[in-house]
mmCIF file of C-alpha atoms in Angstrom:
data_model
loop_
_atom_site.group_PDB
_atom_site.id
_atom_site.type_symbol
_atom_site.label_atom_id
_atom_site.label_comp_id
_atom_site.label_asym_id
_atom_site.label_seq_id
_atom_site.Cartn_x
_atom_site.Cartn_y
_atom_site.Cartn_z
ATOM 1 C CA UNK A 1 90.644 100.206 144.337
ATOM 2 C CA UNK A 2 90.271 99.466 148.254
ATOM 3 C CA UNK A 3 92.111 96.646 149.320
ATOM 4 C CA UNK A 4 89.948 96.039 152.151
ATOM 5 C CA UNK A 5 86.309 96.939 152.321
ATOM 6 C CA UNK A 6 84.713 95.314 156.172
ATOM 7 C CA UNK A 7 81.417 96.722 156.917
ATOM 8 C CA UNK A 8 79.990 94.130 159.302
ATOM 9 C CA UNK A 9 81.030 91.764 161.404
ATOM 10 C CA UNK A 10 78.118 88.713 160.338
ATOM 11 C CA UNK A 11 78.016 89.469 156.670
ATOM 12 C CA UNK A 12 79.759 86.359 154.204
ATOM 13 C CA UNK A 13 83.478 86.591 154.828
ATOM 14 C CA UNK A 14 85.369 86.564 151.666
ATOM 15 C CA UNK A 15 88.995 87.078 152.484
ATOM 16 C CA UNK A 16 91.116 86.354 155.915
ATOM 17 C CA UNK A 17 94.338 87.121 157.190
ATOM 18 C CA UNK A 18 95.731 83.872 159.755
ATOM 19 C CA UNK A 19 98.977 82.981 161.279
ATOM 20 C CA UNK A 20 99.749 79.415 161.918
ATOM 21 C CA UNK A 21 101.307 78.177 164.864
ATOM 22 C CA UNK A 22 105.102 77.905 165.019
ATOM 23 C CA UNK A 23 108.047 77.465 167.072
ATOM 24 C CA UNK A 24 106.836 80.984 168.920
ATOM 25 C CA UNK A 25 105.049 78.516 171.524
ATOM 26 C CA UNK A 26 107.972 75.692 171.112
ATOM 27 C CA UNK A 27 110.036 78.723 172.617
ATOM 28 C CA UNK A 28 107.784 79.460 175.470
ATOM 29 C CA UNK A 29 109.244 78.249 179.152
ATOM 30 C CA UNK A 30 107.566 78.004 183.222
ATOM 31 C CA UNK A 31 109.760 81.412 183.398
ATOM 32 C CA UNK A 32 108.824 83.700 180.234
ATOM 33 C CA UNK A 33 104.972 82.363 180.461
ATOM 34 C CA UNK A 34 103.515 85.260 182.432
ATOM 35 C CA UNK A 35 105.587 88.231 180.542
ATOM 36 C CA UNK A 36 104.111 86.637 177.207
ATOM 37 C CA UNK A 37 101.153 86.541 178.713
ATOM 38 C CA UNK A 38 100.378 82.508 178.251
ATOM 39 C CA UNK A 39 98.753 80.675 181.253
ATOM 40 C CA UNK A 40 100.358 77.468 179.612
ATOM 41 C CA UNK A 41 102.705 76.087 177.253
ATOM 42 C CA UNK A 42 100.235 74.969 174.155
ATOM 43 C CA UNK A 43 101.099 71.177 172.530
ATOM 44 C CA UNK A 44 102.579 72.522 168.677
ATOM 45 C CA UNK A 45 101.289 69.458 166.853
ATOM 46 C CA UNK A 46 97.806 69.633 168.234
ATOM 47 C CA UNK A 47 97.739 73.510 167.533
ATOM 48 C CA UNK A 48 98.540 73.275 164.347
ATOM 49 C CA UNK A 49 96.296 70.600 163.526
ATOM 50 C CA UNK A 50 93.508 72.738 164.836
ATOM 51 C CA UNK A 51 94.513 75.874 162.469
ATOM 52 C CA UNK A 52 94.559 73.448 159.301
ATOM 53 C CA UNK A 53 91.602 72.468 160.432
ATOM 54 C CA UNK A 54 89.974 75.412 161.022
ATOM 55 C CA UNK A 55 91.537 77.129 157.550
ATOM 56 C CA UNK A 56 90.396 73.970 155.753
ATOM 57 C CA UNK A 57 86.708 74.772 156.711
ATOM 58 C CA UNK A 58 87.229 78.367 155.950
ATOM 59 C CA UNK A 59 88.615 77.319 152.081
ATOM 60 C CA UNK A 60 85.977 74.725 151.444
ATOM 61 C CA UNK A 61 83.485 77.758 151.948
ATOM 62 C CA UNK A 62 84.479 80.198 149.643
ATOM 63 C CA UNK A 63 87.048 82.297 152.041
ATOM 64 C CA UNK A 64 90.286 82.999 150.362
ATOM 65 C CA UNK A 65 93.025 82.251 152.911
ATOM 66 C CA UNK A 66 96.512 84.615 153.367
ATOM 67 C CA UNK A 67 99.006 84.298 155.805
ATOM 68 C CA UNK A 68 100.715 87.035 158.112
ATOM 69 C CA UNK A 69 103.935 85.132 157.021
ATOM 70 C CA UNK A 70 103.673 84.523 153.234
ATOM 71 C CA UNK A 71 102.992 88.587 153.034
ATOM 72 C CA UNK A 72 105.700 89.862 155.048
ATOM 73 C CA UNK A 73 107.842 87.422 152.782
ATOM 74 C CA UNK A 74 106.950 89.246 149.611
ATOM 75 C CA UNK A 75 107.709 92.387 151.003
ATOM 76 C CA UNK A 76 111.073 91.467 152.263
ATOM 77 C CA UNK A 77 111.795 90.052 149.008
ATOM 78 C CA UNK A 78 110.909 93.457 147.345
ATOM 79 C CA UNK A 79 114.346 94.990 147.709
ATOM 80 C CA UNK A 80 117.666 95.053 149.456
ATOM 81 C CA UNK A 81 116.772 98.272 151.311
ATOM 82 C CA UNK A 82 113.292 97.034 152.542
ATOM 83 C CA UNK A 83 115.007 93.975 153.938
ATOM 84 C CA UNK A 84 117.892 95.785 156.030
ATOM 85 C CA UNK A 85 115.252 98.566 157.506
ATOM 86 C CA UNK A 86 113.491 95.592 158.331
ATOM 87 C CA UNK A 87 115.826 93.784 160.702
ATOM 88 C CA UNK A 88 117.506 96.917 162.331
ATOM 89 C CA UNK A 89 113.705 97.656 163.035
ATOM 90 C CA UNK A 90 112.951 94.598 164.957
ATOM 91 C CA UNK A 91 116.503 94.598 166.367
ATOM 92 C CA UNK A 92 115.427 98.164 167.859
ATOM 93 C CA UNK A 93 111.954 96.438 169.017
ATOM 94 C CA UNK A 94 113.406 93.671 170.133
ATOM 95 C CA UNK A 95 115.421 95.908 172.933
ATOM 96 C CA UNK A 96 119.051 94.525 171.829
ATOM 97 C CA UNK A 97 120.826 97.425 172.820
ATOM 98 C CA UNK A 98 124.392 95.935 173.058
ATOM 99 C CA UNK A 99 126.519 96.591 170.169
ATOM 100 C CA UNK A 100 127.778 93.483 169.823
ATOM 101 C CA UNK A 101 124.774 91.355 169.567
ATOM 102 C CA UNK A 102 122.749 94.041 167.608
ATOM 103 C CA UNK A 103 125.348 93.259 164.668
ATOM 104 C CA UNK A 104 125.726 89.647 164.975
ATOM 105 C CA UNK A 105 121.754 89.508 165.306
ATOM 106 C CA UNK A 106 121.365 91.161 162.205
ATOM 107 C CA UNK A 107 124.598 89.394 160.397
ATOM 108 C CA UNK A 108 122.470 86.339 161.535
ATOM 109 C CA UNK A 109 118.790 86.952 159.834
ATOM 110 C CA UNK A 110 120.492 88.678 156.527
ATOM 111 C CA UNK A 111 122.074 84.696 156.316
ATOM 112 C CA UNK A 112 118.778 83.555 155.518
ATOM 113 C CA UNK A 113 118.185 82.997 151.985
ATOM 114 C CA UNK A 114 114.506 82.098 152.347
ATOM 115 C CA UNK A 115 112.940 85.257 153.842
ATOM 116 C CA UNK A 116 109.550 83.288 154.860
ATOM 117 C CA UNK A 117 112.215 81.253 157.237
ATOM 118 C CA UNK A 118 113.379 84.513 158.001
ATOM 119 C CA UNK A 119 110.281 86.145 158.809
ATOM 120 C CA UNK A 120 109.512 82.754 160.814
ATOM 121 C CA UNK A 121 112.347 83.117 163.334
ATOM 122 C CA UNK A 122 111.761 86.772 164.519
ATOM 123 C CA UNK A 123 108.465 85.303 165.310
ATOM 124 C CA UNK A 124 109.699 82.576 167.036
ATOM 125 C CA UNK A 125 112.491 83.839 168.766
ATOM 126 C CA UNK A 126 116.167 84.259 169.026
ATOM 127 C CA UNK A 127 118.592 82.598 171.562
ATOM 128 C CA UNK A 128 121.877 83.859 172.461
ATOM 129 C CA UNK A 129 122.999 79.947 171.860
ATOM 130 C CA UNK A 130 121.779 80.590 167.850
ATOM 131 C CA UNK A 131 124.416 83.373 167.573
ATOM 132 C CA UNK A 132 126.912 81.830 169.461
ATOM 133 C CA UNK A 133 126.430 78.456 166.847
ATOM 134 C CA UNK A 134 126.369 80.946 163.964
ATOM 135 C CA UNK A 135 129.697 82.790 164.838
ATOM 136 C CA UNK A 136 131.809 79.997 166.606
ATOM 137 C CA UNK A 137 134.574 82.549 166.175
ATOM 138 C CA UNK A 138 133.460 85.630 167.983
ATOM 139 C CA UNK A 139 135.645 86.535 170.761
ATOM 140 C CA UNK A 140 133.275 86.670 174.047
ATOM 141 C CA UNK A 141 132.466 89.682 176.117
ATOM 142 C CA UNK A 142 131.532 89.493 180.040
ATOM 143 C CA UNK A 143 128.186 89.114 178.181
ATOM 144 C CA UNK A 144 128.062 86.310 177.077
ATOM 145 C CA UNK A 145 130.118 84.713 180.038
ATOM 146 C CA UNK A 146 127.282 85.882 182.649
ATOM 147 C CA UNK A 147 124.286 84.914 179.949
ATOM 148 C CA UNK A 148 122.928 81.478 179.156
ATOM 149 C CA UNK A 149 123.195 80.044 175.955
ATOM 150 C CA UNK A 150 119.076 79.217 176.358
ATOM 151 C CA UNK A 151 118.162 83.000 176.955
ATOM 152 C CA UNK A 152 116.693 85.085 174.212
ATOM 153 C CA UNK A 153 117.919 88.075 172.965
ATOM 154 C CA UNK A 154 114.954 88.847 170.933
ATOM 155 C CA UNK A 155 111.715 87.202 172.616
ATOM 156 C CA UNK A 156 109.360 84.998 170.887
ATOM 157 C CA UNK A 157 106.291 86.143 169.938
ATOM 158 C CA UNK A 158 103.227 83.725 170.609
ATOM 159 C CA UNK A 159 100.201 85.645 171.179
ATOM 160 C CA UNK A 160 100.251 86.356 167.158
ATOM 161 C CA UNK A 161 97.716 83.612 166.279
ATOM 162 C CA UNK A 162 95.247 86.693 167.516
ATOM 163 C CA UNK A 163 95.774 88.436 164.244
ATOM 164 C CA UNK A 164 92.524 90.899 165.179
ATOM 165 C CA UNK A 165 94.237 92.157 168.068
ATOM 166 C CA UNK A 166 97.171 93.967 166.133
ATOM 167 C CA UNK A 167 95.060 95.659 163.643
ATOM 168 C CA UNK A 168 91.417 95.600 162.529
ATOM 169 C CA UNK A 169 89.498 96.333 159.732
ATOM 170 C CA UNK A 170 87.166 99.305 159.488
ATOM 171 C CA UNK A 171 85.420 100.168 156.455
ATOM 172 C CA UNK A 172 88.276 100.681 153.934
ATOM 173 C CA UNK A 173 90.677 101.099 156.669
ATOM 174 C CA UNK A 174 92.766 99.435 159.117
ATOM 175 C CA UNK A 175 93.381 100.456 162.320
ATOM 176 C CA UNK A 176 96.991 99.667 163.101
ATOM 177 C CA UNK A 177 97.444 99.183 166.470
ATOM 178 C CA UNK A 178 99.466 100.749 169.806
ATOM 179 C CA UNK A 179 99.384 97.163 171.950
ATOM 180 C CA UNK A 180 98.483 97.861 175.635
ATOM 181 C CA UNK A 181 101.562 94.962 176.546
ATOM 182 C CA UNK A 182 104.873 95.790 175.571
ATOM 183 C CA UNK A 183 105.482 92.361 174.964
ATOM 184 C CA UNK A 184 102.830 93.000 172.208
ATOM 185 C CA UNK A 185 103.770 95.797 170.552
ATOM 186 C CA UNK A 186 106.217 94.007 167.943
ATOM 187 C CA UNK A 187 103.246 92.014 166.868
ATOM 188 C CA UNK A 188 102.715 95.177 164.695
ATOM 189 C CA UNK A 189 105.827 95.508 163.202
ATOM 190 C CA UNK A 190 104.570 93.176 160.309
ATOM 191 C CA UNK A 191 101.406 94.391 159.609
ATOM 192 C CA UNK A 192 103.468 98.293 159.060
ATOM 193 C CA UNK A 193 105.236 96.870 156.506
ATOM 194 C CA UNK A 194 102.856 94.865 154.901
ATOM 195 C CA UNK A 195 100.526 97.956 154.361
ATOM 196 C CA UNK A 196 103.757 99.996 153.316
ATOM 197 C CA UNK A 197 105.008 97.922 150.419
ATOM 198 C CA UNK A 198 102.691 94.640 149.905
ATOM 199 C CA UNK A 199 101.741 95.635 145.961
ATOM 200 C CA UNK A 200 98.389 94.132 147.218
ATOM 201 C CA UNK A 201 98.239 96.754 149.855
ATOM 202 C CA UNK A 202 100.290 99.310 149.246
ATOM 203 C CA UNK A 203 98.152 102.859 148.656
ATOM 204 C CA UNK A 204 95.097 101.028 149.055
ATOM 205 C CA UNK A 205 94.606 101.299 152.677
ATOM 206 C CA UNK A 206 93.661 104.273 154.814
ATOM 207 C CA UNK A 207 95.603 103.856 158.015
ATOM 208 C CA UNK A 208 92.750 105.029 160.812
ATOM 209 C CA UNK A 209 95.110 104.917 163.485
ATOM 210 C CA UNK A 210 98.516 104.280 163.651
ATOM 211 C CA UNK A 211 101.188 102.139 166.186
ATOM 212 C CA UNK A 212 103.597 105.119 167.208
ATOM 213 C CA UNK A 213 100.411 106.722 168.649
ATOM 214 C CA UNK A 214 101.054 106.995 172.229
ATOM 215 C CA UNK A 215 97.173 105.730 173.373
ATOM 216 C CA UNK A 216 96.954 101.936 173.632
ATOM 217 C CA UNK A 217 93.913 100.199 171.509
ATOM 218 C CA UNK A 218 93.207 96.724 170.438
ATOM 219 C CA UNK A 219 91.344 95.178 167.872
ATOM 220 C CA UNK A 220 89.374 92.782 170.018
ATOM 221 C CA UNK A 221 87.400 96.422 171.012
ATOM 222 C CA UNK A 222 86.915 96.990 167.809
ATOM 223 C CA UNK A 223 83.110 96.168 166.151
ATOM 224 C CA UNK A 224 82.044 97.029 162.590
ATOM 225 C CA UNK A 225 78.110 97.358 163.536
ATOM 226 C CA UNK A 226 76.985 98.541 160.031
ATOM 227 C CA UNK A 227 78.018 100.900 156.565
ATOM 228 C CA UNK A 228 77.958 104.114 159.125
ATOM 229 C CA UNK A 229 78.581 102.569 162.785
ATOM 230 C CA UNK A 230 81.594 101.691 164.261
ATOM 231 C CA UNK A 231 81.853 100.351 168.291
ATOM 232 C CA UNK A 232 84.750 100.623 170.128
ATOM 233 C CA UNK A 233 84.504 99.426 173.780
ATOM 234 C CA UNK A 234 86.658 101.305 176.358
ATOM 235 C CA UNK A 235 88.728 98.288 178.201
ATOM 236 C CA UNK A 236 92.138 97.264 179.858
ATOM 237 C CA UNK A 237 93.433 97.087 176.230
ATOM 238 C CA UNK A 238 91.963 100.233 174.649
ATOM 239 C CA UNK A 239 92.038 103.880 176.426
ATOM 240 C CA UNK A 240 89.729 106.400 175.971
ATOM 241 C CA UNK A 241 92.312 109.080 174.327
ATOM 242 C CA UNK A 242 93.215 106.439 171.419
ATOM 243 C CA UNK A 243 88.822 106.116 170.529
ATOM 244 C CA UNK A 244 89.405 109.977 170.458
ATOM 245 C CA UNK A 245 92.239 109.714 168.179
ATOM 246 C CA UNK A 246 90.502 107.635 165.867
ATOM 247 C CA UNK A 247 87.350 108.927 166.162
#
């Protein structure tokens, strides 16, 4: 049996994937605004109360409601070895490259007990001040004296309340996506894993593209016009090679 099956892009929704807005946008500042691509820092409490809003509506008419976070929970508490590939995965994404900080990153998210809080902070971010309260005893390297406690070793990332644009739904497919920003790309680090191992998910997906493709698509592009069309608009975010590909 499929797990997804999206033919049209007007027909009665039945099932939706959100995120909910977390301390990703708490962690935004004046100087990381235009690398995460935000015009603004968003207010948290009245983005939130917008998404419960809008999920409310969705759930009072019929549409069964899962979150980006409460999946890649279940997976990560699948195993152990699932886990651990996990975090040296979105250390490696991430781009901490210095040996000391890729260990104590990863000592630091294997502490957490609940892996929804877990998953939760490598969205939101991680500062170099959260290690440094985490290991008080850690001797310091020239590092950490020319870094501020405030900077982030692994970035936040906010734009995931756009849960179309790192994959969409084709058919019986999903079309898992190479971002065109790099600040992006991690975005699709969840959905990988969540079509990898979720037992909801797992072997019942046909991957129509993949994210280690080297063309850059995104699922705003991406239009299920009927059972035997599918659009996909050549743009900033989508090149011409990566329709190709998935054509």
């Amino acid at each position: 049996m499929n797990a997804i099956n999206v033919k049209s892009e007007i027909g009665p929704l039945k099932k939706v994937l959100l995120h909910r807005p977390g301390n990703e946008l708490l962690n935004l500042t004046p100087d990381s605004l235009q690398r995460l691509l935000f015009d603004d820092i968003p207010f948290l409490p009245e983005a939130q109360r917008e998404h419960d809003e809008f999920a409310h509506i969705l759930k009072a008419n019929g549409v069964e409601v899962v979150y980006l976070e409460d999946l890649m929970a279940d997976v990560l508490n699948i195993s152990e070895e699932i886990l651990d590939k996990f975090i040296r995965q979105f250390i490696y994404e991430a781009g901490i490259r210095t040996p000391k900080y890729k260990t104590l990153v990863f000592e630091y998210l294997k502490s957490f007990k609940d892996k929804k809080e877990l998953v939760l902070k490598t969205m939101a971010g991680i500062s170099i001040g959260e290690i440094c309260r985490a290991k008080r005893e850690v001797e310091k390297s020239l590092v950490d004296f020319v870094s501020e406690d405030s900077e982030f070793l692994a970035d936040p990332i906010p734009n995931l309340y756009f849960t179309r644009d790192p994959f969409a739904s084709a058919g019986n497919g999903a079309i898992l996506n190479k971002m065109y920003s790099v600040t992006r790309n991690r975005e699709t680090i969840y959905a990988e894993y969540i079509f990898e191992y979720h037992p909801d998910f797992a072997g019942k997906v046909n991957k129509l593209y993949d994210r280690y493709l080297p063309y850059h698509i995104e699922g705003g592009d991406v239009l299920n016009i009927s059972n035997h069309i599918l659009a996909v608009g050549i743009s900033q975010r989508t090149e011409a090679a990566a329709i190709d590909e998935l054509a």
